[in-house]
Coordinates of C-alpha atoms in Angstrom, one line a residue:
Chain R
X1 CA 0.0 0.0 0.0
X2 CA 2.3 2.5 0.6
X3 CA 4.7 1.6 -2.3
X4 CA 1.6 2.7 -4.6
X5 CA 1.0 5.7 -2.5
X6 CA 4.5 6.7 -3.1
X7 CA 4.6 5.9 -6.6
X8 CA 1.5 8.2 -6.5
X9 CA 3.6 11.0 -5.1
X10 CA 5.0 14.2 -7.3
X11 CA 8.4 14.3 -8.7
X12 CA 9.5 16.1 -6.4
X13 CA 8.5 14.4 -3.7
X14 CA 10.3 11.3 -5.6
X15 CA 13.3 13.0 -5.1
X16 CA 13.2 13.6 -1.8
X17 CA 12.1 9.8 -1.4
X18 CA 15.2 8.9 -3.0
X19 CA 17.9 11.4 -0.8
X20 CA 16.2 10.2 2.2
X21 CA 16.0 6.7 1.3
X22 CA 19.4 6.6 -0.6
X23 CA 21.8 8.5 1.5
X24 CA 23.8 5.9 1.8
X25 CA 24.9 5.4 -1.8
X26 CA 25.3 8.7 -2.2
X27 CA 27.6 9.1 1.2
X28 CA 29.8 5.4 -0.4
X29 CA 30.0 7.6 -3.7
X30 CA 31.3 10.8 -1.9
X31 CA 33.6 9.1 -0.3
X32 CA 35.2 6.8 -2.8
X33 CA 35.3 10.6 -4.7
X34 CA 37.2 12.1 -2.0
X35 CA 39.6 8.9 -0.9
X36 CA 41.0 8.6 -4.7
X37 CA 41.3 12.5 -4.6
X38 CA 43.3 12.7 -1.3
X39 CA 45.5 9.3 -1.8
X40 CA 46.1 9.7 -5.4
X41 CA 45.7 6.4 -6.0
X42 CA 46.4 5.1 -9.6
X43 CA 43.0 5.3 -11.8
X44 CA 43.9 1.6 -13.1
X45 CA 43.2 -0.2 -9.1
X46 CA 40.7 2.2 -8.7
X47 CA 38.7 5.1 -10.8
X48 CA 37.3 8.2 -10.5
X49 CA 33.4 7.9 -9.6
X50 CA 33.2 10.8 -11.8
X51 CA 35.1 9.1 -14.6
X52 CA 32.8 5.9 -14.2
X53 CA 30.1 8.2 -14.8
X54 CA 31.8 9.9 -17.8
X55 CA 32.7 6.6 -19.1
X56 CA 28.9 5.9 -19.4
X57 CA 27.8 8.8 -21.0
X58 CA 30.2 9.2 -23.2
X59 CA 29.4 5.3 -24.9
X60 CA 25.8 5.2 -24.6
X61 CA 25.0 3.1 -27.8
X62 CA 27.7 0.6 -26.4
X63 CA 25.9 0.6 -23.1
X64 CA 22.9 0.9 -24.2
X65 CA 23.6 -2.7 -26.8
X66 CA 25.0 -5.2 -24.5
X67 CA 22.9 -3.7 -21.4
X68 CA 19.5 -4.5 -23.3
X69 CA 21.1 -7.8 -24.4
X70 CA 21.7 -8.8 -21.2
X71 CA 18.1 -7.5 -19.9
X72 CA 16.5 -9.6 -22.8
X73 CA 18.2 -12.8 -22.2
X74 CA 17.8 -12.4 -18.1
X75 CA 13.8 -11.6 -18.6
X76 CA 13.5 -14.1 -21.7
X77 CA 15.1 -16.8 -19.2
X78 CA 13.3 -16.2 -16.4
X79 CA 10.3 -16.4 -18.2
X80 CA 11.1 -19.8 -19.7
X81 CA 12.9 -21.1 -16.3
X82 CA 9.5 -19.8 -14.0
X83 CA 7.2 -21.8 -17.2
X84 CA 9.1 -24.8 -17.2
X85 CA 9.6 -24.9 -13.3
X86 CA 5.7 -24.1 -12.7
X87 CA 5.0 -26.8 -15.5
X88 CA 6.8 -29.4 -14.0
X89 CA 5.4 -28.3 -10.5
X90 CA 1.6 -29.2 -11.9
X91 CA 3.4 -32.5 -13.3
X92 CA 4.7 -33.6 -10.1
X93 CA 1.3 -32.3 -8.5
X94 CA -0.6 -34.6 -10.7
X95 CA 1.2 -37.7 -9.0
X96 CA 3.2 -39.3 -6.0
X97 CA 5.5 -41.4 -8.6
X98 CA 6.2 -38.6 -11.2
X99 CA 6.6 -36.0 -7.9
X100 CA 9.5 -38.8 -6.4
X101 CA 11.3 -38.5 -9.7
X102 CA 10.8 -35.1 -10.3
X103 CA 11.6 -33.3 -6.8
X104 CA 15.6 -35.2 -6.2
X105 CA 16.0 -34.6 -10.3
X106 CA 15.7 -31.2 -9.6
X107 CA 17.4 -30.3 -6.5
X108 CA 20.3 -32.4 -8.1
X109 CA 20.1 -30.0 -11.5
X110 CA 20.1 -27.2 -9.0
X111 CA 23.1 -27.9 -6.8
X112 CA 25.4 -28.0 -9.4
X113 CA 27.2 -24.7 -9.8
X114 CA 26.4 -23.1 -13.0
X115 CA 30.6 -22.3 -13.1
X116 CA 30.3 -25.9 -14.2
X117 CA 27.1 -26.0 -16.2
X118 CA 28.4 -23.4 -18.6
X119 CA 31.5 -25.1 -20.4
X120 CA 29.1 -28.1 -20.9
X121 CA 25.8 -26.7 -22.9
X122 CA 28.6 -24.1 -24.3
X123 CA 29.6 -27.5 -26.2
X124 CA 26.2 -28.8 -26.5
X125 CA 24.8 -24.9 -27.6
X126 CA 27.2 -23.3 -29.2
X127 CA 29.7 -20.0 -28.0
X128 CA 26.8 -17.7 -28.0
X129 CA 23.5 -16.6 -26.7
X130 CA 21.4 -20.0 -26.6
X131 CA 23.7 -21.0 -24.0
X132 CA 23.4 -17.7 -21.9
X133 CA 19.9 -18.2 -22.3
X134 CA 20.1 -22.0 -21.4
X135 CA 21.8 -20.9 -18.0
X136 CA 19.0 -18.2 -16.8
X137 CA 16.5 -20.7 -17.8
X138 CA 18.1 -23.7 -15.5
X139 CA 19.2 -20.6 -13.0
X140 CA 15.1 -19.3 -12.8
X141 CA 13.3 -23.1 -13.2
X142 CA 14.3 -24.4 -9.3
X143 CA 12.6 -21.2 -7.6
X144 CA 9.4 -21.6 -9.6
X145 CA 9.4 -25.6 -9.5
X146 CA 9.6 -25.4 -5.7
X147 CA 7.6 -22.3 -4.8
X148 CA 5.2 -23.6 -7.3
X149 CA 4.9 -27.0 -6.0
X150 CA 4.5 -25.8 -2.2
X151 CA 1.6 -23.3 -3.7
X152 CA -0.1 -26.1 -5.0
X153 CA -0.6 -27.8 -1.6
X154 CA -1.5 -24.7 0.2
X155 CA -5.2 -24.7 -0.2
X156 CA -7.7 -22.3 1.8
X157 CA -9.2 -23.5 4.8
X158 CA -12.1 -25.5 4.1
X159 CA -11.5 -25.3 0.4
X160 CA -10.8 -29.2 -0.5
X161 CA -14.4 -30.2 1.0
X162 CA -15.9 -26.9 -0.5
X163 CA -15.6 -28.6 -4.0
X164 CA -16.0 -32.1 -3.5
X165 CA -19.8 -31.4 -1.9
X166 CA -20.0 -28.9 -5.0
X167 CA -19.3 -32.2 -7.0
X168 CA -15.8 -30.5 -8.9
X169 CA -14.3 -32.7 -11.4
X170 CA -10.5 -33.0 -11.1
X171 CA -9.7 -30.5 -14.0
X172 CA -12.1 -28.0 -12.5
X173 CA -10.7 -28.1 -9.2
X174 CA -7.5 -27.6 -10.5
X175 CA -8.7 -24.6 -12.8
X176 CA -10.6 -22.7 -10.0
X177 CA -8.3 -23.7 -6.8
X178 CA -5.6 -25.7 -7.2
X179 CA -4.0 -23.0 -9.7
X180 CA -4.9 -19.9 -8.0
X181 CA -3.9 -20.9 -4.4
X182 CA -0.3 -21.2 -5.8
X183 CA -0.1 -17.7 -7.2
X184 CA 1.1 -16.3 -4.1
X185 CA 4.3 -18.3 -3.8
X186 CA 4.5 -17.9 -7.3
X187 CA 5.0 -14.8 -7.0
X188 CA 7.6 -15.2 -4.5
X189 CA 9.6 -17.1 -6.7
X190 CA 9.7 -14.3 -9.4
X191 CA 11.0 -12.3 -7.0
X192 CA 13.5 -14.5 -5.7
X193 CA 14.5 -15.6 -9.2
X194 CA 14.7 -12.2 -10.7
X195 CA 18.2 -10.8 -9.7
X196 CA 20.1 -14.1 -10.3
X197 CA 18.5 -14.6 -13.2
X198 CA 20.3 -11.1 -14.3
X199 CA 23.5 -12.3 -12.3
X200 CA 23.6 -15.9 -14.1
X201 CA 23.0 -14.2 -17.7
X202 CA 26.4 -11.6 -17.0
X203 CA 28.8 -14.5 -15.9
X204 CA 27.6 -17.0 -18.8
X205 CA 28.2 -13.5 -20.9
X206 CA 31.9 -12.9 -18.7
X207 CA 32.7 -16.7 -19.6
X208 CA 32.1 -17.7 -23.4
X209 CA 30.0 -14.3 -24.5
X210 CA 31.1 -12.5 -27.5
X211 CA 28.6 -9.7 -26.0
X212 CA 26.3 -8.7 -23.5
X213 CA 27.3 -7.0 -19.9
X214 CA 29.2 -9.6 -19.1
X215 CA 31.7 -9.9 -22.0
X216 CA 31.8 -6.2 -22.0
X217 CA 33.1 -6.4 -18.2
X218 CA 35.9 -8.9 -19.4
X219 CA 37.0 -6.8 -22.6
X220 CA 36.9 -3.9 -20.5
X221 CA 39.2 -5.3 -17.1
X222 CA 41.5 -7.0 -20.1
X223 CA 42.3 -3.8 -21.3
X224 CA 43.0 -2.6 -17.5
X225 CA 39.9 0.1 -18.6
X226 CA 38.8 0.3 -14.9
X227 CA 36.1 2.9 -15.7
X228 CA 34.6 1.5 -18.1
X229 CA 34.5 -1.9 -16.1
X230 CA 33.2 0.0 -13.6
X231 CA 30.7 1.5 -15.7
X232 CA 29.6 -1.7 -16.6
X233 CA 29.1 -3.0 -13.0
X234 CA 26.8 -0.2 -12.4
X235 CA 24.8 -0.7 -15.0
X236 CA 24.7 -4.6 -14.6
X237 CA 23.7 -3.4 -10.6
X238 CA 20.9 -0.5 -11.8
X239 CA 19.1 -3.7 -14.0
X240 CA 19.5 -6.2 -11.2
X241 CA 18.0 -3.7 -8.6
X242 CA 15.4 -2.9 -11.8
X243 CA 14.3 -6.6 -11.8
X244 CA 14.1 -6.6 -8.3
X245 CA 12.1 -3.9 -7.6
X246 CA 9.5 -4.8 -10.4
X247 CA 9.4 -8.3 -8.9
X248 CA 8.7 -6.7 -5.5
X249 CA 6.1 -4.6 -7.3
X250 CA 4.0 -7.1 -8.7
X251 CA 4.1 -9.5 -5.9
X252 CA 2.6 -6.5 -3.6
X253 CA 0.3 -5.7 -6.8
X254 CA -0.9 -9.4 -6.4
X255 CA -0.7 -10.0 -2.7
X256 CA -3.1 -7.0 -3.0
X257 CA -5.8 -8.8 -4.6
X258 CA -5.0 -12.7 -3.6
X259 CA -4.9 -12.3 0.1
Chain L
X1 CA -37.4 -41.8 -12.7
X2 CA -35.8 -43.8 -15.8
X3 CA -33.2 -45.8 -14.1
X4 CA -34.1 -46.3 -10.2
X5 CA -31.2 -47.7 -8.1
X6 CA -31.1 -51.6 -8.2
X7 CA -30.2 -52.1 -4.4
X8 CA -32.2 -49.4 -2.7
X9 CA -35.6 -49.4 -1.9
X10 CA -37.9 -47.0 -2.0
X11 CA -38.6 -44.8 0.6
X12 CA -40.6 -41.7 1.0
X13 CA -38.0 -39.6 2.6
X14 CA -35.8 -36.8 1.3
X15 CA -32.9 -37.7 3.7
X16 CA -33.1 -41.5 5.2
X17 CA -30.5 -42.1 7.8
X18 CA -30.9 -45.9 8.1
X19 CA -28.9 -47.2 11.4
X20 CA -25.6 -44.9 10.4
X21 CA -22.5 -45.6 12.9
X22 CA -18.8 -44.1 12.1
X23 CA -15.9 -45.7 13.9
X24 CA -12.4 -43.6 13.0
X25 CA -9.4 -45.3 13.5
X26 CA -7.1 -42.8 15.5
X27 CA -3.0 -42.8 14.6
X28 CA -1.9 -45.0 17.9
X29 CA -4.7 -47.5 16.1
X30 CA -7.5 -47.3 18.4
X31 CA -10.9 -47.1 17.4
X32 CA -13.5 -43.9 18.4
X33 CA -16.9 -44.6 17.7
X34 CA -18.1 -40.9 16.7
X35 CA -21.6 -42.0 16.1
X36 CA -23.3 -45.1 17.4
X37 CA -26.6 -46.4 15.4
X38 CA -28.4 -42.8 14.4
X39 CA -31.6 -43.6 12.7
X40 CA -32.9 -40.0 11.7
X41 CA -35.3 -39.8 8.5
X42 CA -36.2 -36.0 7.0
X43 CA -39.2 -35.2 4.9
X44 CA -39.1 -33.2 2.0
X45 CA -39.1 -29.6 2.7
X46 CA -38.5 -30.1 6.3
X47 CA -35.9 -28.2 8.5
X48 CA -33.9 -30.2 10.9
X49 CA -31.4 -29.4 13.6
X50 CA -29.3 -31.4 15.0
X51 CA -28.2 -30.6 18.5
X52 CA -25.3 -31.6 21.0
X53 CA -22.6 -30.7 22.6
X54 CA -19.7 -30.5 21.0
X55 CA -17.7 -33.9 19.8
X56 CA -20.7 -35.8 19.9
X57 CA -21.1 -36.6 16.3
X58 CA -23.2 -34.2 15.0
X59 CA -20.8 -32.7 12.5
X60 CA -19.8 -36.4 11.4
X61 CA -23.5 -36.9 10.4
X62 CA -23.3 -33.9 8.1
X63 CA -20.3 -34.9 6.8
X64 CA -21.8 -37.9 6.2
X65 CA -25.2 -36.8 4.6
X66 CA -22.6 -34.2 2.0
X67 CA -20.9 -37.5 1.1
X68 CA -17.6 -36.5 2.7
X69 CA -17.0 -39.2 4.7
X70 CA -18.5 -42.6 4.3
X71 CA -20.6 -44.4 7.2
X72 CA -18.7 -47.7 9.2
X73 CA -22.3 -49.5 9.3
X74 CA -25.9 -48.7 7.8
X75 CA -26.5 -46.5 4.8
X76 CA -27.8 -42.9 4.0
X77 CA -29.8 -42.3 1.3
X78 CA -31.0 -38.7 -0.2
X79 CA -34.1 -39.1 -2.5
X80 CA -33.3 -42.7 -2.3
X81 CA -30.0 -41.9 -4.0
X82 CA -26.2 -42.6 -3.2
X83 CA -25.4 -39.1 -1.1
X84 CA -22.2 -38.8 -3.8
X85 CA -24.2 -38.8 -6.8
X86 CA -26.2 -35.6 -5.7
X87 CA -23.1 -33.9 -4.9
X88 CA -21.9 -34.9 -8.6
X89 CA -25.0 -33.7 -9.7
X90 CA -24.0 -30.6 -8.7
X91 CA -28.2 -30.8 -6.2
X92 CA -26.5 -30.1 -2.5
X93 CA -25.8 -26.9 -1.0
X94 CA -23.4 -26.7 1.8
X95 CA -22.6 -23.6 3.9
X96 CA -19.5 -24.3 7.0
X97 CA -18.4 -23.4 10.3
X98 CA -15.7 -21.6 8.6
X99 CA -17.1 -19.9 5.7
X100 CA -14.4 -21.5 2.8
X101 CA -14.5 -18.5 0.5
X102 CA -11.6 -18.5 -1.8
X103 CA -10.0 -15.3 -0.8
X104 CA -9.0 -14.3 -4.5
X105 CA -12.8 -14.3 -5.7
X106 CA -15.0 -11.1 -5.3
X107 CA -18.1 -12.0 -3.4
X108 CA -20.2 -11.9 -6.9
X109 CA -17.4 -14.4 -8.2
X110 CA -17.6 -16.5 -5.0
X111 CA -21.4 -16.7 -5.3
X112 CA -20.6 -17.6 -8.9
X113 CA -18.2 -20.2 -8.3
X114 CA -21.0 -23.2 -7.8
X115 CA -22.1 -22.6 -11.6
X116 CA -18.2 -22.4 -13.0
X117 CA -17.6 -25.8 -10.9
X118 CA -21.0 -27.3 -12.5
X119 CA -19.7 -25.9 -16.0
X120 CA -23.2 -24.1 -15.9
X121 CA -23.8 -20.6 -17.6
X122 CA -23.4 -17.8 -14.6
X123 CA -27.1 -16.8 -14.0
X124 CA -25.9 -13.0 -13.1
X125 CA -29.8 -12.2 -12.1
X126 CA -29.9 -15.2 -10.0
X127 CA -26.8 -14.0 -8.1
X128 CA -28.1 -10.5 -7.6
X129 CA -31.6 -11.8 -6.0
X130 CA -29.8 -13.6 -4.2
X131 CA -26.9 -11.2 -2.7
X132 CA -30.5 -8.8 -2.2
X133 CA -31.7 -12.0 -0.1
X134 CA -28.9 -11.8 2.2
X135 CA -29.0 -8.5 2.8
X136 CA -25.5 -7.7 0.7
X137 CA -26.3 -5.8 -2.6
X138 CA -23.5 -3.2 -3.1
X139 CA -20.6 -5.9 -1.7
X140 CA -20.7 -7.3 -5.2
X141 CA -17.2 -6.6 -5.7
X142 CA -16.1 -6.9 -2.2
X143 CA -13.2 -9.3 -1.2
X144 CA -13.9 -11.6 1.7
X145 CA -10.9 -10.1 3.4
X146 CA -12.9 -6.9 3.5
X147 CA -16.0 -8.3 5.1
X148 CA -17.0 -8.8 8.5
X149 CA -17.8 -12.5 10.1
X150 CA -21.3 -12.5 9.5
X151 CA -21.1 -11.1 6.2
X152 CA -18.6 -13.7 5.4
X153 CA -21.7 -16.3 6.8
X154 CA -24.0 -14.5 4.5
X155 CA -21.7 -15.0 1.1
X156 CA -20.8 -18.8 2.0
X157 CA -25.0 -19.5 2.4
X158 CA -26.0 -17.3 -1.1
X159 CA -23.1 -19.8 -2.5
X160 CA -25.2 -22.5 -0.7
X161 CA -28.1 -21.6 -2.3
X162 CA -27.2 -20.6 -6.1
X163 CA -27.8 -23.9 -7.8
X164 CA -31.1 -24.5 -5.8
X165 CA -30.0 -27.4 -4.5
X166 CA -32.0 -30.1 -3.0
X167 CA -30.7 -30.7 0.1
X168 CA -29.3 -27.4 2.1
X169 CA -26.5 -28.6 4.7
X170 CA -25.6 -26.0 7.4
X171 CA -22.8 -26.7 9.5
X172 CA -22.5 -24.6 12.4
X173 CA -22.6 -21.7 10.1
X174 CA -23.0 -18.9 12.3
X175 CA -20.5 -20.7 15.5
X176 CA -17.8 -18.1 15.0
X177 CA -19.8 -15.1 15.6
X178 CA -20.7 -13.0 18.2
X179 CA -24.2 -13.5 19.6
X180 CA -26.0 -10.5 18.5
X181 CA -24.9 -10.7 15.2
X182 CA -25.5 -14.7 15.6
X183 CA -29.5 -13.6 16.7
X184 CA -29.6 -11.3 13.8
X185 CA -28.4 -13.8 11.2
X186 CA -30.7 -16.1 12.7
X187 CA -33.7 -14.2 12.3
X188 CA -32.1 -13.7 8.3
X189 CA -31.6 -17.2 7.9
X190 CA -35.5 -18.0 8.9
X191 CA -36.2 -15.6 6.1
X192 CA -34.0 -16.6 3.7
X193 CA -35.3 -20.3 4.0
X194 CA -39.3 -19.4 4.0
X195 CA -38.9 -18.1 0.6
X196 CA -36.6 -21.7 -0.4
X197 CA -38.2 -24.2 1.7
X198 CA -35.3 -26.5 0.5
X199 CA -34.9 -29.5 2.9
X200 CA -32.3 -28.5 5.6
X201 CA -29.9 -30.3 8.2
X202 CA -28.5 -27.4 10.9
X203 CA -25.9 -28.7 13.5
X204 CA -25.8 -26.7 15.9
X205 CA -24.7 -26.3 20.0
X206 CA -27.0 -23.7 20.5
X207 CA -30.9 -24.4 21.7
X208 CA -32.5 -21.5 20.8
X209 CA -31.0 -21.4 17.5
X210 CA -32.5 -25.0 16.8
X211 CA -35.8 -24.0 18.2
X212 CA -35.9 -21.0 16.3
X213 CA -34.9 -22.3 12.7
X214 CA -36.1 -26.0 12.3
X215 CA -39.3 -27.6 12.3
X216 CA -37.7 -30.9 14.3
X217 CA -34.9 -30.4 17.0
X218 CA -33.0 -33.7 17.5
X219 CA -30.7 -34.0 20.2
X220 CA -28.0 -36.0 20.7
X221 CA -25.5 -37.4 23.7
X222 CA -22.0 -37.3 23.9
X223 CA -19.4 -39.7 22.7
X224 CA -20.4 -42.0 21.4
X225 CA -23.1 -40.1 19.7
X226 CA -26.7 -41.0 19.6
X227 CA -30.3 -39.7 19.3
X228 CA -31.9 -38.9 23.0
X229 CA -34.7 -37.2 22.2
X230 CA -37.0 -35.4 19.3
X231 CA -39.1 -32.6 19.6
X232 CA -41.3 -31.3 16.8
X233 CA -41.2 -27.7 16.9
X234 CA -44.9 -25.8 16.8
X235 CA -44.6 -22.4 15.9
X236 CA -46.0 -20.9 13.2
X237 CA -43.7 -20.1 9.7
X238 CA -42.9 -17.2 9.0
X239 CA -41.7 -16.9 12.5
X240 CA -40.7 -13.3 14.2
X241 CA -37.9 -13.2 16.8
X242 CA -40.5 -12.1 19.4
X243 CA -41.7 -15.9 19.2
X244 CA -38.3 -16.5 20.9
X245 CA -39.6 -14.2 24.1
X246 CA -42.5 -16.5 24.9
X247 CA -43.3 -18.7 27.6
X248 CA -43.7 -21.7 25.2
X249 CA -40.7 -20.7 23.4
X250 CA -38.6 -21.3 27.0
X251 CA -40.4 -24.0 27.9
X252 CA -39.0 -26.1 24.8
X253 CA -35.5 -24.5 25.4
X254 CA -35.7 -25.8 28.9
X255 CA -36.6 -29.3 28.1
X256 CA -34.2 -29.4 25.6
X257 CA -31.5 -28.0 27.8
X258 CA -32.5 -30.5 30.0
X259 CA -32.0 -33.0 27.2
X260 CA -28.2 -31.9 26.8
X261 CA -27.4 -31.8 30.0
X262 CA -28.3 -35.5 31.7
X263 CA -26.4 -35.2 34.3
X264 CA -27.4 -32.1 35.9
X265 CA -31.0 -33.2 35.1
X266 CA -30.2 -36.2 37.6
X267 CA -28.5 -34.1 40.4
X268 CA -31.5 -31.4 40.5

């Protein structure tokens, strides 16, 4: 409620929202400023803020490329990964035996480090996007398949003998409760899966890219161009925090309504 | 009737409750006997309460009757029929203790939900006669987390009624709430059913809601449960709540008190 009363606010009023509530940033920025100022530090270990911020401005259509690459293939991913986890969820729902398969097949997909996944479908894929891709989807589908199968089970009191004395076939059931009392923890799980979904696509991209934010941030610390690797890790930061907060958002949004 | 059911004979009654008893088997592996030989039979168009104290088996025979649970010994019959195939024909109306409206559905959509279950067409007149009948027009779009108890009570029993069922079970409906407001939806629900007369099973703990809604009061003894006593209820329908200030009114409510309470009938 008071997220949408703030968004409600005037500009202005945003502003002073985002002093008050984002001091701190901007205190860490003044000071980094006024530490490489004073010690003189050399602008290859660490660069000006200033220059970061040049750095950006001054390449916007390179920014702008691999930052919206990156975006697409994090949203794309989690998109597929939340579909295919909240598929498989209703699969395993739908019985014990397919649920005893599917529940240690996926933990096990889950626990192995993505570090390790990536040289592996990089073979299987190909060096380029459909494995970035292949890495948010795996990355977003364990959230979803979990959330999504605990939302299943979480029924509203009194609901299970609610339909069977309205006489509900299986398929409606499902339709008109099963499905619906899971959207709350589905919506959890989008905004658990959002930022790594973001973080997975930039290290497939750092690893075998030949773009995105991730590649860029290689190129850039090869070249020992600090700012601009910099520059790149604040925009990476501004889309994770961006994914984060629409999450946030829409799970409010829904919460809203569902609860 | 095209295909009358081969095993069961016919009887004249809308509810037959032939020598029911429910054992459960607990965890540890004992046996409770919840009811114990309950032979109740229920006219058509005939209100019924069921009273007791609580854990004697009352709400067991209503889960019973709604097909939720199947009886240990003897058999239940509605309209001579298998109590599962009216709820699969979509003819039973239940309203219970706690009201079970999905919290994502608007009250109109909650009413509504009976017909998208049934895979009927949403009769949007029906629903607004019957939100006027208790007492909610303007809540329409209302969440349930935006309603008070006994408005809640009010959705879950227009939900009972959409599909004019047959058979109208009422389990404790209004035990959460407050007494005034459980007088005034008292008084509502005596209303409500003049204009249905559908044939009705209310469990209930309390006498003078019993007395004041059915045309029959059954009473029932603790664990294991059983009938002790049934009292045909003589007031004239549509009843006012001042019938509940008269001397013949208290009169029943003391026998029947009486009835609940054996053991301080023995001591006095």
């Amino acid at each position: 409620m008071s997220q949408s009363a703030q968004i409600r606010r005037s500009s202005g009023g945003f502003f002073l929202t985002l002093v008050s509530r984002y001091w701190g940033v901007l205190a860490v920025l003044l000071a980094w400023q006024a530490w490489v100022s004073i010690s003189g530090v050399n602008a290859i270990v660490m660069p000006h803020p200033i220059d970061v911020l040049l750095n950006i401005v001054q390449n916007p259509g390179s920014y702008w490329q691999n930052g919206s690459q990156t975006l697409l293939l994090a949203a794309g991913g989690l998109v597929m990964g939340m579909a295919l986890g909240t598929l498989i969820a209703v699969v395993a729902w739908t019985s014990r035996v397919l649920s005893g398969i599917l529940i240690p097949l996926g933990l096990i997909f889950s626990s192995v480090p993505v570090v390790a996944l990536i040289p592996v479908l990089a073979r299987l894929l190909g060096y380029d996007v459909r494995t970035v891709l292949a890495i948010v989807v795996i990355i977003s589908f364990f959230p979803a398949f979990v959330f999504t199968s605990a939302g299943l089970r979480a029924l509203p009191p009194g609901s299970e003998d609610l339909f069977q004395v309205l006489g509900a076939s299986k398929w409606r059931r499902f339709v008109h409760l099963v499905m619906p009392s899971a959207v709350p923890n589905w919506m959890i799980a989008l905004r658990l899966a959002a930022p790594p979904a973001v973080l997975s696509a930039m290290v497939a991209e750092f690893l075998m890219g030949s773009s995105g934010l991730g590649y860029m941030f290689r190129a850039a610390a090869t070249d020992f161009d600090t700012a601009q690797a910099f520059g790149t890790s604040v925009v990476a930061t501004a889309i994770s925090v961006l994914c984060f907060t629409a999450a946030t958002l829409a799970e409010t949004r829904v919460n809203q309504k569902w609860k | 009737m095209s295909a009358p059911h081969p095993q069961v004979s016919s009887t004249p009654w809308a509810i037959d409750i032939d020598h029911v008893g429910k054992v459960f088997t607990l965890d540890n592996g004992e046996s409770l006997v919840a009811v114990d030989t309950v032979d109740l039979k229920i006219e058509k168009g005939e209100f019924v309460a069921l009273l007791g104290p609580s854990g004697c088996g009352k709400s067991t025979i209503l889960r019973l009757v709604a097909a939720l649970e199947d009886p240990t010994t003897g058999r239940i019959a509605i309209e001579n029929r298998d109590p599962l195939s009216l709820s699969r024909q979509h003819r039973l109306g239940v309203a219970f203790q706690d009201h079970a409206l999905l919290p994502w559905l608007s009250v109109k959509n909650n009413i509504a939900l009976p017909y998208k279950v049934a895979g009927r067409p949403v009769d949007h007149e029906r629903i607004a006669d019957l939100l006027g009948l208790v007492g909610l027009k303007g809540f329409e779009n209302a969440r349930p987390s935006q309603l008070s108890g006994g408005m809640r009570q009010r959705v879950s029993i227009a939900r009972a009624l959409i599909l004019n069922p047959d058979v109208l079970l009422l389990d404790e409906p209004f035990g959460a709430l407050d007494a005034v407001t459980r007088r005034h939806m008292n008084v509502e629900l005596q209303r409500i059913w003049g204009e249905e007369r559908i044939t009705s099973l209310l469990v209930t703990h309390s006498v003078e809601e019993a007395l004041f809604l059915a045309d029959r009061v059954i009473v029932m003894s603790g664990r294991p449960g059983r009938v002790v006593k049934s009292i045909a209820v003589p007031f004239e329908r549509p009843r006012r709540p001042e019938v509940q200030r008269t001397a013949e009114f208290h009169s029943l409510a003391d026998e029947l008190t009486l009835a609940l309470e054996p053991e301080e009938a023995a001591a006095s």
